[in-house]
Coordinates of C-alpha atoms in Angstrom, one line a residue:
M1 CA -8.7 -24.8 34.0
N2 CA -11.7 -27.0 34.2
L3 CA -14.7 -26.6 31.8
P4 CA -17.2 -24.8 34.3
T5 CA -14.5 -22.3 35.2
A6 CA -13.7 -21.7 31.4
L7 CA -17.5 -21.2 30.7
S8 CA -17.7 -18.6 33.4
L9 CA -15.4 -16.3 31.4
V10 CA -17.5 -16.3 28.3
E11 CA -19.9 -13.6 27.8
P12 CA -23.7 -14.4 27.0
L13 CA -23.9 -14.8 23.1
D14 CA -27.0 -12.4 22.9
R15 CA -24.9 -9.6 24.6
Q16 CA -22.0 -10.2 22.3
T17 CA -24.3 -10.0 19.3
L18 CA -26.0 -6.8 20.4
G19 CA -22.6 -5.3 21.1
E20 CA -21.4 -6.1 17.6
R21 CA -24.6 -4.7 16.1
A22 CA -24.3 -1.5 18.1
Y23 CA -20.7 -1.0 17.0
A24 CA -21.5 -1.6 13.4
Q25 CA -24.4 0.9 13.3
L26 CA -22.4 3.5 15.2
A27 CA -19.4 3.1 13.1
D28 CA -21.6 3.4 10.0
L29 CA -22.9 6.8 11.4
L30 CA -19.2 7.9 11.5
I31 CA -18.2 6.6 8.1
S32 CA -21.2 8.2 6.5
G33 CA -20.6 11.5 8.2
R34 CA -24.0 11.6 10.0
L35 CA -22.0 12.4 13.1
A36 CA -20.2 15.8 12.8
P37 CA -16.7 16.6 14.2
G38 CA -17.3 17.9 17.8
E39 CA -20.8 16.4 18.0
K40 CA -21.6 14.8 21.4
L41 CA -23.1 11.3 21.5
S42 CA -25.6 10.4 24.2
L43 CA -25.4 6.8 25.2
R44 CA -28.9 6.7 26.4
T45 CA -30.3 8.2 23.3
A46 CA -28.2 5.9 21.1
A47 CA -29.6 2.9 23.0
E48 CA -33.1 4.1 22.6
V49 CA -32.6 4.6 18.8
L50 CA -30.9 1.2 18.4
G51 CA -33.6 -0.5 20.5
V52 CA -31.0 -2.0 22.9
S53 CA -30.1 -1.6 26.6
I54 CA -27.3 0.9 27.3
M55 CA -24.7 -1.9 28.1
P56 CA -24.1 -3.0 24.4
V57 CA -23.8 0.8 23.4
R58 CA -21.4 1.4 26.1
E59 CA -19.3 -1.5 24.9
A60 CA -19.6 -0.3 21.3
V61 CA -18.4 3.3 22.3
S62 CA -15.5 1.9 24.2
R63 CA -14.2 0.1 21.1
L64 CA -14.8 3.3 19.0
V65 CA -12.8 5.2 21.7
A66 CA -10.1 2.6 21.3
D67 CA -10.2 3.0 17.5
K68 CA -9.8 6.8 18.1
A69 CA -13.1 7.4 16.2
L70 CA -14.6 8.8 19.3
E71 CA -13.2 10.5 22.5
V72 CA -14.1 11.1 26.0
A73 CA -14.0 14.8 26.9
A74 CA -12.9 16.0 30.2
N75 CA -16.5 16.2 31.5
R76 CA -16.9 12.5 30.5
A77 CA -19.0 13.5 27.5
V78 CA -18.4 11.3 24.4
R79 CA -17.9 13.2 21.3
V80 CA -16.5 12.9 17.6
P81 CA -13.0 14.2 17.6
V82 CA -12.2 17.5 16.0
M83 CA -9.6 17.1 13.4
S84 CA -6.8 19.7 12.6
A85 CA -5.7 20.5 9.1
T86 CA -2.3 18.9 9.8
Q87 CA -4.0 15.7 11.0
F88 CA -6.4 15.7 7.9
R89 CA -3.4 16.1 5.5
D90 CA -1.7 13.2 7.2
L91 CA -4.8 11.1 7.1
T92 CA -5.3 11.9 3.4
K93 CA -1.8 10.8 2.5
V94 CA -2.3 7.5 4.2
R95 CA -5.7 7.1 2.5
I96 CA -4.1 7.6 -0.9
A97 CA -1.4 5.0 -0.3
I98 CA -3.8 2.3 1.1
E99 CA -6.8 2.9 -0.9
G100 CA -4.8 3.4 -4.0
H101 CA -3.2 0.0 -3.4
A102 CA -6.6 -1.5 -2.9
A103 CA -7.9 -0.2 -6.2
A104 CA -4.8 -1.5 -7.9
E105 CA -5.4 -4.9 -6.5
A106 CA -9.0 -4.8 -7.5
A107 CA -7.9 -4.3 -11.1
R108 CA -5.8 -7.5 -10.8
L109 CA -8.2 -9.7 -8.8
R110 CA -11.7 -8.5 -9.5
S111 CA -14.5 -11.0 -10.2
D112 CA -17.4 -10.8 -12.5
G113 CA -19.6 -10.1 -9.4
N114 CA -17.4 -7.3 -8.3
L115 CA -17.6 -5.6 -11.6
V116 CA -21.4 -5.7 -11.6
S117 CA -21.3 -4.2 -8.0
I118 CA -18.8 -1.4 -9.0
A119 CA -20.6 -0.6 -12.2
S120 CA -24.0 -0.4 -10.4
A121 CA -22.6 1.8 -7.6
E122 CA -20.9 4.1 -10.2
A123 CA -24.1 4.4 -12.3
A124 CA -26.3 5.2 -9.2
M125 CA -24.1 8.1 -8.0
R126 CA -23.8 9.5 -11.5
A127 CA -27.5 9.3 -11.8
E128 CA -28.0 11.2 -8.6
S129 CA -25.7 13.9 -9.6
E130 CA -27.7 14.6 -12.7
V131 CA -31.0 15.3 -11.1
K132 CA -32.1 18.9 -10.5
A133 CA -32.2 18.6 -6.7
P134 CA -29.9 15.7 -5.8
D135 CA -30.4 14.1 -2.6
L136 CA -27.1 14.7 -0.8
P137 CA -27.4 12.2 2.1
R138 CA -28.1 9.6 -0.5
A139 CA -25.1 10.8 -2.7
V140 CA -22.9 10.4 0.4
E141 CA -24.1 6.8 0.8
L142 CA -23.6 6.1 -2.8
N143 CA -20.1 7.5 -2.8
K144 CA -19.2 5.1 0.2
T145 CA -20.9 2.2 -1.6
F146 CA -18.8 2.8 -4.7
H147 CA -15.5 3.1 -2.8
F148 CA -16.2 -0.1 -0.8
A149 CA -17.3 -2.1 -3.9
V150 CA -13.9 -1.2 -5.3
Y151 CA -12.0 -2.1 -2.1
E152 CA -14.0 -5.5 -1.7
A153 CA -12.8 -6.4 -5.2
A154 CA -9.2 -6.5 -3.9
Q155 CA -10.1 -9.8 -2.3
S156 CA -8.5 -8.8 1.1
P157 CA -10.8 -8.7 4.1
I158 CA -7.8 -7.4 6.2
L159 CA -7.3 -4.6 3.6
V160 CA -11.0 -3.5 3.8
E161 CA -10.8 -3.6 7.5
I162 CA -7.8 -1.3 7.6
I163 CA -9.8 1.1 5.1
R164 CA -12.8 1.0 7.3
A165 CA -10.6 2.1 10.3
L166 CA -9.5 5.0 8.2
W167 CA -13.0 6.0 7.2
L168 CA -14.1 6.0 10.7
K169 CA -11.8 9.0 11.2
A170 CA -12.2 10.6 7.8
G171 CA -15.9 10.1 7.4
P172 CA -17.2 12.8 9.7
V173 CA -15.1 15.4 7.8
I174 CA -15.3 14.4 4.1
N175 CA -18.9 13.1 4.1
L176 CA -20.3 15.8 6.3
D177 CA -18.8 18.4 4.0
L178 CA -20.3 16.8 0.9
R179 CA -23.7 16.8 2.6
G180 CA -23.4 20.6 3.1
N181 CA -22.0 21.6 -0.2
P182 CA -23.9 20.5 -3.3
D183 CA -21.3 22.3 -5.4
R184 CA -19.0 19.3 -4.9
L185 CA -21.5 17.0 -6.5
A186 CA -22.6 19.4 -9.2
K187 CA -19.0 20.0 -10.1
G188 CA -18.7 16.4 -11.2
E189 CA -15.0 15.6 -10.3
A190 CA -16.0 12.6 -8.2
I191 CA -18.2 11.4 -11.0
R192 CA -15.5 11.7 -13.4
F193 CA -12.8 10.0 -11.1
H194 CA -15.3 7.1 -10.4
A195 CA -15.9 6.4 -14.0
D196 CA -12.1 6.4 -14.6
V197 CA -11.6 4.0 -11.8
R198 CA -14.4 1.7 -13.0
K199 CA -13.0 1.6 -16.5
A200 CA -9.5 0.9 -15.2
I201 CA -10.7 -2.1 -13.0
E202 CA -12.7 -3.4 -16.0
I203 CA -9.7 -3.6 -18.2
G204 CA -7.5 -4.7 -15.5
D205 CA -5.2 -1.6 -15.6
A206 CA -3.8 -1.4 -12.0
E207 CA -1.9 1.8 -12.3
A208 CA -4.9 3.6 -13.7
A209 CA -7.2 2.4 -11.0
K210 CA -4.6 3.6 -8.4
V211 CA -4.3 6.9 -10.0
G212 CA -8.0 7.4 -10.2
I213 CA -8.7 6.7 -6.5
A214 CA -5.7 9.0 -5.6
A215 CA -7.2 11.8 -7.7
D216 CA -10.6 11.3 -6.1
I217 CA -9.3 11.5 -2.6
T218 CA -7.0 14.3 -3.4
S219 CA -9.7 16.4 -5.0
A220 CA -12.1 16.1 -2.2
A221 CA -9.3 16.9 0.5
N222 CA -8.2 20.0 -1.4
F223 CA -11.9 21.3 -1.5
I224 CA -12.2 20.7 2.3
L225 CA -8.9 22.4 3.1
S226 CA -9.7 25.3 0.8
R227 CA -12.8 26.1 2.9
G228 CA -10.8 26.5 6.1
G229 CA -13.3 24.7 8.4
L230 CA -10.5 22.5 10.1
S231 CA -8.8 23.6 13.3
A232 CA -5.3 24.9 13.0

């Protein structure tokens, strides 16, 4: 293959960059629970909000469909999948195994910078939970920030990538539920588990860090399942 022919197969750099940005922002909407299960996504509206043409959005949506974070309905509408209780339980088990492993690795491998990030994220969410009228969308964002500060400390980009893929599926359920139920924040279980994880990572206790993350995920999952909002 000669050079001109090879170059003809390469997409324009700007288009690739916009596609990556669109993917990252749409993925963050899912991870942060700002798109609900069953909610339809208008490509045209998304393009307008993101300030891009519809092509990068279409490319990003195609990737998210391949990730099973979005689905195309029979009428060609793009929507967030509706998760069954069985699927949610299965996803929870996988999250406990993988995210627990990441927390254990974080306790072994964290840097001083990681400890600062984890402590800052833990303190910010704790402070938000203590105000009289907490900002629930902010609490959701702080919860995500804490978890990923922990996972980044495992020093494994591949592991973080796998966890992000799990959160693409779990985010619309776990985070939307937190947004709509201030009792979960007021109850303080997540705050306690986060503090336990932070302390375990600070002292290098891998098993305690793993147990703390597992307890956090399990507590949230049990609360969601107890409300009966998932499909059969």
